[in-house]
PDB file with SEQRES, HELIX, SHEET and CRYST1 records, atoms N, CA, C and O in Angstrom:
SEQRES   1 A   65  UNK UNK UNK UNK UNK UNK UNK UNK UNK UNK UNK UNK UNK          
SEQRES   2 A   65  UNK UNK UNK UNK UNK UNK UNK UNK UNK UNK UNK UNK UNK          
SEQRES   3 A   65  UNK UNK UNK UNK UNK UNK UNK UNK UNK UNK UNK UNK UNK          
SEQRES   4 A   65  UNK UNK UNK UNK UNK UNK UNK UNK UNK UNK UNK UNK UNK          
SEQRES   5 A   65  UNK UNK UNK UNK UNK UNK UNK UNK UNK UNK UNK UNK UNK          
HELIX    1 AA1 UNK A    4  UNK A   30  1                                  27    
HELIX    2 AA2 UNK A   40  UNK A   62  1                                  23    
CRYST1    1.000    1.000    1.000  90.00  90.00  90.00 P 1           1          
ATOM      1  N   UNK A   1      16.480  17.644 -57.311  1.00  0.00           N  
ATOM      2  CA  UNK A   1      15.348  18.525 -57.334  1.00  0.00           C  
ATOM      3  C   UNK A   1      15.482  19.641 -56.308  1.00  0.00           C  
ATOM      4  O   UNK A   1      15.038  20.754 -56.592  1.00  0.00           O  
ATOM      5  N   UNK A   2      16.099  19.404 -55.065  1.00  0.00           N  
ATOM      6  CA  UNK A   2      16.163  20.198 -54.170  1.00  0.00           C  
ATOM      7  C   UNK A   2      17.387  21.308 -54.637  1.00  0.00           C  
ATOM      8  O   UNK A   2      17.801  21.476 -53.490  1.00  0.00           O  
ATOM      9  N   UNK A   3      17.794  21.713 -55.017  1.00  0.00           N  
ATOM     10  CA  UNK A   3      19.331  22.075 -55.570  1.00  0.00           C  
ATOM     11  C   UNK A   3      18.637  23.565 -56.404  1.00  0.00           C  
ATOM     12  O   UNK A   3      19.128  24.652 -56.098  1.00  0.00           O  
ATOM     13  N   UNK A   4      17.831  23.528 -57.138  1.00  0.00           N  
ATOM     14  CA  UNK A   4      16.901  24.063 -57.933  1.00  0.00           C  
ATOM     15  C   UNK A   4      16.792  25.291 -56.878  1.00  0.00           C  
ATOM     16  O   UNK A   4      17.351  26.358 -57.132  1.00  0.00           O  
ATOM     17  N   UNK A   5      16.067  25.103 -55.710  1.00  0.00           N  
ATOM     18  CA  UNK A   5      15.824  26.217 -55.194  1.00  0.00           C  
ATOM     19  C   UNK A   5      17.171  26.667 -54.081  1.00  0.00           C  
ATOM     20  O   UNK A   5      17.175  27.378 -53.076  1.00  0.00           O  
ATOM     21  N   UNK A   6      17.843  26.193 -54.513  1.00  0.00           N  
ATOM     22  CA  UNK A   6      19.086  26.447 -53.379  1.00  0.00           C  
ATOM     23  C   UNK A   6      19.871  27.410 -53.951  1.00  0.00           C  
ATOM     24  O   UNK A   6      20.509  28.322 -53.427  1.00  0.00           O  
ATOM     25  N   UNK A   7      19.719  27.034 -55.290  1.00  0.00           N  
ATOM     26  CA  UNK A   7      20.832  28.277 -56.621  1.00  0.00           C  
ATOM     27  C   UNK A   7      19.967  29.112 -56.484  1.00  0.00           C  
ATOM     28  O   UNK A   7      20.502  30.157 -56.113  1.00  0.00           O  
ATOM     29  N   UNK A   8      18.599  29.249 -56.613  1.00  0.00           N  
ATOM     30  CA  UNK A   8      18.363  30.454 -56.629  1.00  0.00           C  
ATOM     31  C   UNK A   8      18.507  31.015 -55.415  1.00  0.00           C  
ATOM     32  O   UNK A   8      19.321  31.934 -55.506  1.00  0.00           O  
ATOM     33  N   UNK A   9      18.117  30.897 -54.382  1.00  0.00           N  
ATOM     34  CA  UNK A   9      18.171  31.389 -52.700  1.00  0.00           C  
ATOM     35  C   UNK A   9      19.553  32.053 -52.623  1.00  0.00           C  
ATOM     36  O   UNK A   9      19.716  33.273 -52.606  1.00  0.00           O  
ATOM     37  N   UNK A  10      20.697  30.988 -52.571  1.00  0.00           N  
ATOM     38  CA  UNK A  10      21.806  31.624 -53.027  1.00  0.00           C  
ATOM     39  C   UNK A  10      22.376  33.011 -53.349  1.00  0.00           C  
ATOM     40  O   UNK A  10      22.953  33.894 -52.714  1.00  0.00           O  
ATOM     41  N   UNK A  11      21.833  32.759 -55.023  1.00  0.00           N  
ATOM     42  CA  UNK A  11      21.980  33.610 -55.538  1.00  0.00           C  
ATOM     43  C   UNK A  11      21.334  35.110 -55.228  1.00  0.00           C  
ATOM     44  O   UNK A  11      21.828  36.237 -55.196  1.00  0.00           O  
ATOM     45  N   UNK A  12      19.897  34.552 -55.000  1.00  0.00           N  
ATOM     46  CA  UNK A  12      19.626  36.233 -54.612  1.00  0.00           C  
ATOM     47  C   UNK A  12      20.053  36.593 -53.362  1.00  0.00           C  
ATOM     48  O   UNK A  12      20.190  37.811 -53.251  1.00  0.00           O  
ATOM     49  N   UNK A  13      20.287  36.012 -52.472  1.00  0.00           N  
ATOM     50  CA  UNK A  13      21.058  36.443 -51.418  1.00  0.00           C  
ATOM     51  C   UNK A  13      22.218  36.929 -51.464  1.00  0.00           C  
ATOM     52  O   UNK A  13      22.593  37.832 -50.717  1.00  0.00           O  
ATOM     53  N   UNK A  14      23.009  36.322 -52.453  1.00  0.00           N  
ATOM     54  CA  UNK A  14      24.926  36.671 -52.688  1.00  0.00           C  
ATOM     55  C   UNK A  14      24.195  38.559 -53.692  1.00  0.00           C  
ATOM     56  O   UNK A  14      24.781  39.618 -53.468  1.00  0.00           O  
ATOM     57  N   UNK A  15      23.263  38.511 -54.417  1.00  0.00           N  
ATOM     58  CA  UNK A  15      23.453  40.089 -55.552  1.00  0.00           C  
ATOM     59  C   UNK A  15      22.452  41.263 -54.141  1.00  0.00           C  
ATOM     60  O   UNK A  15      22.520  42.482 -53.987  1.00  0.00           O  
ATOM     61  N   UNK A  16      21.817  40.456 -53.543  1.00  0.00           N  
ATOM     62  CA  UNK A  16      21.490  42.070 -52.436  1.00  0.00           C  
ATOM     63  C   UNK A  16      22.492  42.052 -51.615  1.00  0.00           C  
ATOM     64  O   UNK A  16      22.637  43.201 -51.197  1.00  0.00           O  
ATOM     65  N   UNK A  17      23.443  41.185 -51.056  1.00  0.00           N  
ATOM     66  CA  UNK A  17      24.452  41.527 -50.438  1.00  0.00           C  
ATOM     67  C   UNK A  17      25.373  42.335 -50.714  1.00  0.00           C  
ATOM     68  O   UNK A  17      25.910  43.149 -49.963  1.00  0.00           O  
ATOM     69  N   UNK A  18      25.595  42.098 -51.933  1.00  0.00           N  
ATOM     70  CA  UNK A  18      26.762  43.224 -52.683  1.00  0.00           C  
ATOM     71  C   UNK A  18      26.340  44.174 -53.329  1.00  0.00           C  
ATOM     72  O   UNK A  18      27.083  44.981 -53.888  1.00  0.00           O  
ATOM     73  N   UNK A  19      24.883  44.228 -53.352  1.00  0.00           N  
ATOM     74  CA  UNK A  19      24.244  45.638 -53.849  1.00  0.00           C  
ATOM     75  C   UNK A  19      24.188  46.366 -52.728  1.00  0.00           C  
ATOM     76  O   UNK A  19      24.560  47.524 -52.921  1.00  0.00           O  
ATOM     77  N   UNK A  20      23.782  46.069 -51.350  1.00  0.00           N  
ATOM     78  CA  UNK A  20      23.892  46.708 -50.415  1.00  0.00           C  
ATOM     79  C   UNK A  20      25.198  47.070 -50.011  1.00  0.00           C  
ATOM     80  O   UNK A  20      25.204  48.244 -49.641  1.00  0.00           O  
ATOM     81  N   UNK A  21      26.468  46.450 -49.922  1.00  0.00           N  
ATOM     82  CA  UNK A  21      27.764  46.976 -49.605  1.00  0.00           C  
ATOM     83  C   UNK A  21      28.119  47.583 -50.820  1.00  0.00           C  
ATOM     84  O   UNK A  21      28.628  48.689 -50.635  1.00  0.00           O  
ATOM     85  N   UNK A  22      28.042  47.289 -51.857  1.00  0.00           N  
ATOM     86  CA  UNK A  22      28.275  48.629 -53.094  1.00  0.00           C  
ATOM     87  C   UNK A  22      27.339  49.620 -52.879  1.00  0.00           C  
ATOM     88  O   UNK A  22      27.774  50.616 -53.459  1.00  0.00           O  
ATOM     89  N   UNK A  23      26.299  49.872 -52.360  1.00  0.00           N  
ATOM     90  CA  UNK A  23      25.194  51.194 -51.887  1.00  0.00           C  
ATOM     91  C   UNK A  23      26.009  51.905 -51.174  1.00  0.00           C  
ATOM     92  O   UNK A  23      26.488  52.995 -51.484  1.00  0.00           O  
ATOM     93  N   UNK A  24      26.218  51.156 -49.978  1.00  0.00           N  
ATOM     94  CA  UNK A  24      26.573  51.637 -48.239  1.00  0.00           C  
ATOM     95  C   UNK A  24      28.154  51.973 -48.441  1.00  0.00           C  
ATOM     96  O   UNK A  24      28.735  52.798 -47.736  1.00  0.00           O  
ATOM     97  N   UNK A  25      28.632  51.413 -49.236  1.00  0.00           N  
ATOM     98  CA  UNK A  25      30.004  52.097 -49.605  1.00  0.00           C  
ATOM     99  C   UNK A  25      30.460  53.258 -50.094  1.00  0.00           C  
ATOM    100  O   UNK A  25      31.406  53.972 -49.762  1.00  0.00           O  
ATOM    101  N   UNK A  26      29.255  53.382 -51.334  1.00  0.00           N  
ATOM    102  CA  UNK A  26      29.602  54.581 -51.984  1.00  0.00           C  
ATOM    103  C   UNK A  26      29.007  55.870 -51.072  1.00  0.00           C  
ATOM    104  O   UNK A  26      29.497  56.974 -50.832  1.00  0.00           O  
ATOM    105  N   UNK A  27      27.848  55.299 -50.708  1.00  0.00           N  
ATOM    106  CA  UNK A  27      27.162  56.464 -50.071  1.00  0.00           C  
ATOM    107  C   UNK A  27      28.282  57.004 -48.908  1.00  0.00           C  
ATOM    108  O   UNK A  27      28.525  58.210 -48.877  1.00  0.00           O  
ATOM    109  N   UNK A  28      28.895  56.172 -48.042  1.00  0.00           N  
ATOM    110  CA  UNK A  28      29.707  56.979 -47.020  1.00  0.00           C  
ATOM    111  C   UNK A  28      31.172  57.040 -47.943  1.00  0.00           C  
ATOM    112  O   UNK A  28      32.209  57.210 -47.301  1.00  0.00           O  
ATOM    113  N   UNK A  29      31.235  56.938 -49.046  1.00  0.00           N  
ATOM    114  CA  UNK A  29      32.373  57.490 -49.239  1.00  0.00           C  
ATOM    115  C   UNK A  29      32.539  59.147 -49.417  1.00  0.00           C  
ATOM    116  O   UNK A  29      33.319  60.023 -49.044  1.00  0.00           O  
ATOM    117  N   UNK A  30      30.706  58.978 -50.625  1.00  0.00           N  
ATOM    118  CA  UNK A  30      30.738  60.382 -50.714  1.00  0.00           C  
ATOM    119  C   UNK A  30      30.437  61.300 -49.877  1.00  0.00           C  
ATOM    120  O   UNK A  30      30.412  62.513 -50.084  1.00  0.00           O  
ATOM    121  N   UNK A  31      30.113  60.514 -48.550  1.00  0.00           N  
ATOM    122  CA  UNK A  31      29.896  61.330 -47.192  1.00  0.00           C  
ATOM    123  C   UNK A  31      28.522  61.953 -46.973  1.00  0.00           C  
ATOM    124  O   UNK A  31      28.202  62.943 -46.315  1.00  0.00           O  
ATOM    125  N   UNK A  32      27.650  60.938 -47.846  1.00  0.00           N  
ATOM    126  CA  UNK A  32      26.441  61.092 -47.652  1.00  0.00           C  
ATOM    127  C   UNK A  32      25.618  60.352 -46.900  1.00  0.00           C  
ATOM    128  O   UNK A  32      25.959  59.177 -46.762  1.00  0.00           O  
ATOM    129  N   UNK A  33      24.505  60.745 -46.306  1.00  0.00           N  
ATOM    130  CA  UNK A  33      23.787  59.712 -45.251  1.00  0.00           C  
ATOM    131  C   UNK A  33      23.179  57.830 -46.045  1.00  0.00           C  
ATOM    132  O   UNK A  33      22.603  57.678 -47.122  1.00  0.00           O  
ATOM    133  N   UNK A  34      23.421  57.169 -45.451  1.00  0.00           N  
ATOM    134  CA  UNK A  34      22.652  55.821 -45.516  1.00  0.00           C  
ATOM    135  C   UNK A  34      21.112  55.628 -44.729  1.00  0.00           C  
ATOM    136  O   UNK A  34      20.165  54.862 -44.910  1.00  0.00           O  
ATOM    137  N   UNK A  35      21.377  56.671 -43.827  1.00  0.00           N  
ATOM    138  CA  UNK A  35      19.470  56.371 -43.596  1.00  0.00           C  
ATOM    139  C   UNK A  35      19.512  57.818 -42.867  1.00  0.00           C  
ATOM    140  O   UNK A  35      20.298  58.289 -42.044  1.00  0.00           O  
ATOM    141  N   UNK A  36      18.466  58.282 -43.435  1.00  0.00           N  
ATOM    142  CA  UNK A  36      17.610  59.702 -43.042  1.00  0.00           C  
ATOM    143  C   UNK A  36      17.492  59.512 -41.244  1.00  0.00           C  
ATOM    144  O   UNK A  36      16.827  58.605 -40.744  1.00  0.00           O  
ATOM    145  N   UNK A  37      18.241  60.506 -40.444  1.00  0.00           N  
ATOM    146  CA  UNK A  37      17.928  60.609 -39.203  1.00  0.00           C  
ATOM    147  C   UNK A  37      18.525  59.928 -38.387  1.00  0.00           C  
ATOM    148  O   UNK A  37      18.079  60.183 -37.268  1.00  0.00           O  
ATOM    149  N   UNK A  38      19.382  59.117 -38.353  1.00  0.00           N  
ATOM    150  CA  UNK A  38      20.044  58.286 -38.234  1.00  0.00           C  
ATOM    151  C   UNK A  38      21.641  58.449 -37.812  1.00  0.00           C  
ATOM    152  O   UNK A  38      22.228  59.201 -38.590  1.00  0.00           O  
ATOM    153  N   UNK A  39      22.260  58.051 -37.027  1.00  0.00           N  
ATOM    154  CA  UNK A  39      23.581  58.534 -36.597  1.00  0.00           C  
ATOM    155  C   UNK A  39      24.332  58.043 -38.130  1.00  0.00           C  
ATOM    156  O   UNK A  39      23.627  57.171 -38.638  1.00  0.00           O  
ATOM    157  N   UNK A  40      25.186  58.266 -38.728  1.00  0.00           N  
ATOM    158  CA  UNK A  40      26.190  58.082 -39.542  1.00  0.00           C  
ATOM    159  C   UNK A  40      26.515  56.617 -39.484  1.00  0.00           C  
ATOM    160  O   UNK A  40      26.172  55.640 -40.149  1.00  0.00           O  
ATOM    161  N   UNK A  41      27.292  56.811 -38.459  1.00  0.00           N  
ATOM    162  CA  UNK A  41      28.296  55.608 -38.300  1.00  0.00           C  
ATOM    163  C   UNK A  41      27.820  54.528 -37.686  1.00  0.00           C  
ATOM    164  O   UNK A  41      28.426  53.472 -37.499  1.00  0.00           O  
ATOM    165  N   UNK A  42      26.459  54.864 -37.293  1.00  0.00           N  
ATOM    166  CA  UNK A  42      25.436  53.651 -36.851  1.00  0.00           C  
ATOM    167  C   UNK A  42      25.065  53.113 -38.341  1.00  0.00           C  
ATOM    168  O   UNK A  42      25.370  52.041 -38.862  1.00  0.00           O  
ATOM    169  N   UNK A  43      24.508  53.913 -38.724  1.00  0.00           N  
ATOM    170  CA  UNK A  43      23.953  53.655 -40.104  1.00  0.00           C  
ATOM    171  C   UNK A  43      24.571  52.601 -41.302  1.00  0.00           C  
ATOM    172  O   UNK A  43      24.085  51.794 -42.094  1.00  0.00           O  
ATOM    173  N   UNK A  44      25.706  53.012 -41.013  1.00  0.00           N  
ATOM    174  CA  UNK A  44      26.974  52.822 -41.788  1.00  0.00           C  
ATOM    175  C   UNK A  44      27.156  51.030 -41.129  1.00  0.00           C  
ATOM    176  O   UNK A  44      27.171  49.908 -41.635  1.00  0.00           O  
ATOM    177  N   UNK A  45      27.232  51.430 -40.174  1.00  0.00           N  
ATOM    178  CA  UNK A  45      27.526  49.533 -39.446  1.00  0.00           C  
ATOM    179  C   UNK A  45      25.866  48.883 -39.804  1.00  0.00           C  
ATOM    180  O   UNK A  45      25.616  48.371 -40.895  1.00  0.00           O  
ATOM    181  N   UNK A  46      25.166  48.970 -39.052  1.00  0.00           N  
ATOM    182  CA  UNK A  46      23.776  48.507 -39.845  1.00  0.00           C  
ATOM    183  C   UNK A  46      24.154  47.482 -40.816  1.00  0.00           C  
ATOM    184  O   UNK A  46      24.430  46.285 -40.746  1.00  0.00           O  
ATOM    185  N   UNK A  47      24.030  48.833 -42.255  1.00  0.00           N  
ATOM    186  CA  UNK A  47      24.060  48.530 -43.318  1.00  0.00           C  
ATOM    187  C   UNK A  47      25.551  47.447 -43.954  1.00  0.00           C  
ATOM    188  O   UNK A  47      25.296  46.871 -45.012  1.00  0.00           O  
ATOM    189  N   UNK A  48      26.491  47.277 -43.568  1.00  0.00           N  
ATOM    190  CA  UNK A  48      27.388  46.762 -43.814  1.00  0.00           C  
ATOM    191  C   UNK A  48      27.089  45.421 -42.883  1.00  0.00           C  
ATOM    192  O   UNK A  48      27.403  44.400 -43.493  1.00  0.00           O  
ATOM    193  N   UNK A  49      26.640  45.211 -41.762  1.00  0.00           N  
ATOM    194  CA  UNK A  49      26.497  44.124 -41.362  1.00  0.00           C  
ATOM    195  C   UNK A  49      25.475  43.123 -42.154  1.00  0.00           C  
ATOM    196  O   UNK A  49      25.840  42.012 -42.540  1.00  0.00           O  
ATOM    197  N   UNK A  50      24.362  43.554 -42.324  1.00  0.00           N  
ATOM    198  CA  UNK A  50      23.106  43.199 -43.046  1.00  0.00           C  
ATOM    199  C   UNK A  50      23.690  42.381 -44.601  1.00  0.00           C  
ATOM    200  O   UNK A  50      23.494  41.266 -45.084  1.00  0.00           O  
ATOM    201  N   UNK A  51      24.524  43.657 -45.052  1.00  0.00           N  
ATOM    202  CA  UNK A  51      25.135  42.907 -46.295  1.00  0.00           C  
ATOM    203  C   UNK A  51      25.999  41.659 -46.457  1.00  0.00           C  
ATOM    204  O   UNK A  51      25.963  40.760 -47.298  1.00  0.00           O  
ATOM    205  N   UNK A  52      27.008  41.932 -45.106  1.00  0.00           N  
ATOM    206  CA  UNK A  52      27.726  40.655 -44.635  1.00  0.00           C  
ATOM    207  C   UNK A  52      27.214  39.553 -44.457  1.00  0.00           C  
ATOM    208  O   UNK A  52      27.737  38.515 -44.862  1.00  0.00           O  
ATOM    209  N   UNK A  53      25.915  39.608 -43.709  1.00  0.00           N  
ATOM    210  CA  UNK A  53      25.135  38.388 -43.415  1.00  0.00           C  
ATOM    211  C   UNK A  53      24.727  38.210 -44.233  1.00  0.00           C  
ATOM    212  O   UNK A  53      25.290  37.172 -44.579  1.00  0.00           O  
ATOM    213  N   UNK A  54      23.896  38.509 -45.136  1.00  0.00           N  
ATOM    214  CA  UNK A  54      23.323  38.257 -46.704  1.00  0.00           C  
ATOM    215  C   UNK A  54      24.336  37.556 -47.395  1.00  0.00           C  
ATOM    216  O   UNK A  54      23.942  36.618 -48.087  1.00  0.00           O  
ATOM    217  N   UNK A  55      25.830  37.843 -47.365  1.00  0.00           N  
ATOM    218  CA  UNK A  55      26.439  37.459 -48.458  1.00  0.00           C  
ATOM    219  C   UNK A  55      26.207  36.231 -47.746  1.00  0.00           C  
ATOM    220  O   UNK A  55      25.304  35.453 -48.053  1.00  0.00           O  
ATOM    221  N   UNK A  56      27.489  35.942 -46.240  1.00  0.00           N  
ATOM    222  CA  UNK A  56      27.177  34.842 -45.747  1.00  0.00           C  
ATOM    223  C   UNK A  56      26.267  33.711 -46.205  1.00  0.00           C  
ATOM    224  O   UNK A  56      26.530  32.782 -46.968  1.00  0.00           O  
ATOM    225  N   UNK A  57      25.485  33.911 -45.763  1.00  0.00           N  
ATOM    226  CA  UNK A  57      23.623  33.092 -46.280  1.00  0.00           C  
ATOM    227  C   UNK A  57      23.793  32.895 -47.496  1.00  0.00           C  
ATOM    228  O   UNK A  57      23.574  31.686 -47.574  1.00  0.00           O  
ATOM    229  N   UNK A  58      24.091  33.326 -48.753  1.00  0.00           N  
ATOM    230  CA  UNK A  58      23.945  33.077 -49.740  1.00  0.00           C  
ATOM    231  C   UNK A  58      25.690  31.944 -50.390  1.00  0.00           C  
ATOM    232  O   UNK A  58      25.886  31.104 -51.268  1.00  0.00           O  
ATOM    233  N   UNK A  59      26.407  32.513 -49.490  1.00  0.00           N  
ATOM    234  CA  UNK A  59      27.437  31.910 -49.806  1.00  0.00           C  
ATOM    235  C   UNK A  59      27.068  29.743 -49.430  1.00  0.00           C  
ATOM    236  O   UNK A  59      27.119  28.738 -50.139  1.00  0.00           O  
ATOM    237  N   UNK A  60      26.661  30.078 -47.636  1.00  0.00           N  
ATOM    238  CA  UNK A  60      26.257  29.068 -47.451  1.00  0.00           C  
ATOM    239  C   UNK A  60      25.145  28.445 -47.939  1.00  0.00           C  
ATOM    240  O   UNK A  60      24.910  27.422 -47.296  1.00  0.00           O  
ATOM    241  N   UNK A  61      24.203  28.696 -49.004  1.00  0.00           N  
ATOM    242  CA  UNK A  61      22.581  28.572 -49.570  1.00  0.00           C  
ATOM    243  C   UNK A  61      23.864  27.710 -50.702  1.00  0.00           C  
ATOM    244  O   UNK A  61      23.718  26.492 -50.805  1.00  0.00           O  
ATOM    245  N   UNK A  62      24.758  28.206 -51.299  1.00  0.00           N  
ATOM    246  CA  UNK A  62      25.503  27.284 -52.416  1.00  0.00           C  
ATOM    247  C   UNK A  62      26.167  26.329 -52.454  1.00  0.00           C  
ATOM    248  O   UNK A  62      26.395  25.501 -53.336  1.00  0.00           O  
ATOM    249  N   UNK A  63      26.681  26.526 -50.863  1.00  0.00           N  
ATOM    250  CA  UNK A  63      27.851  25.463 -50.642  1.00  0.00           C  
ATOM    251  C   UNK A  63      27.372  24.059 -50.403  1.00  0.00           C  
ATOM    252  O   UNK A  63      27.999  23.001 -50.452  1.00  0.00           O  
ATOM    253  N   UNK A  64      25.657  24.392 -50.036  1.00  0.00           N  
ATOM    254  CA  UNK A  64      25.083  23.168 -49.499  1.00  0.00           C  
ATOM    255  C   UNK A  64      24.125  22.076 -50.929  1.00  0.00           C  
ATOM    256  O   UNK A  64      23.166  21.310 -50.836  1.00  0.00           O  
ATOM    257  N   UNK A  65      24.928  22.491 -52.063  1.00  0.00           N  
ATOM    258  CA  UNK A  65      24.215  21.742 -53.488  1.00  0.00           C  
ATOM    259  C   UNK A  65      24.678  20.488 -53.119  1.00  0.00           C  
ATOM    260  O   UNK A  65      24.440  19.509 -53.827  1.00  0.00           O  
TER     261      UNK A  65                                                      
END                                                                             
């Protein structure tokens, strides 16, 4: 029964992780800003960390079925 909410947790954790590093990727590829006002390359780490940890979390939300 417990497992139920673990796939999902998981899961939505593993698709904003990689929606956010597919965002934060493209955006500084095309050399456009990731957050309004914001240093670049701050921005840029931020956002790539956030996604990392998300995946993380979601990786570990599955491993634990």
């Amino acid at each position: 029964m417990e497992s139920g909410p673990a796939i999902f947790a998981g899961t939505v954790f593993c698709l904003f992780g990689a929606g956010l590093l597919a965002w934060t990727a493209t955006r500084a590829r095309q050399r456009r800003p990731v957050a309004h006002g914001v240093s670049p390359v701050a921005s840029v780490a931020v956002a790539g960390l956030a996604a990392v940890i998300s995946l993380a979390l979601g990786t570990w939300c599955l491993t634990r079925l």
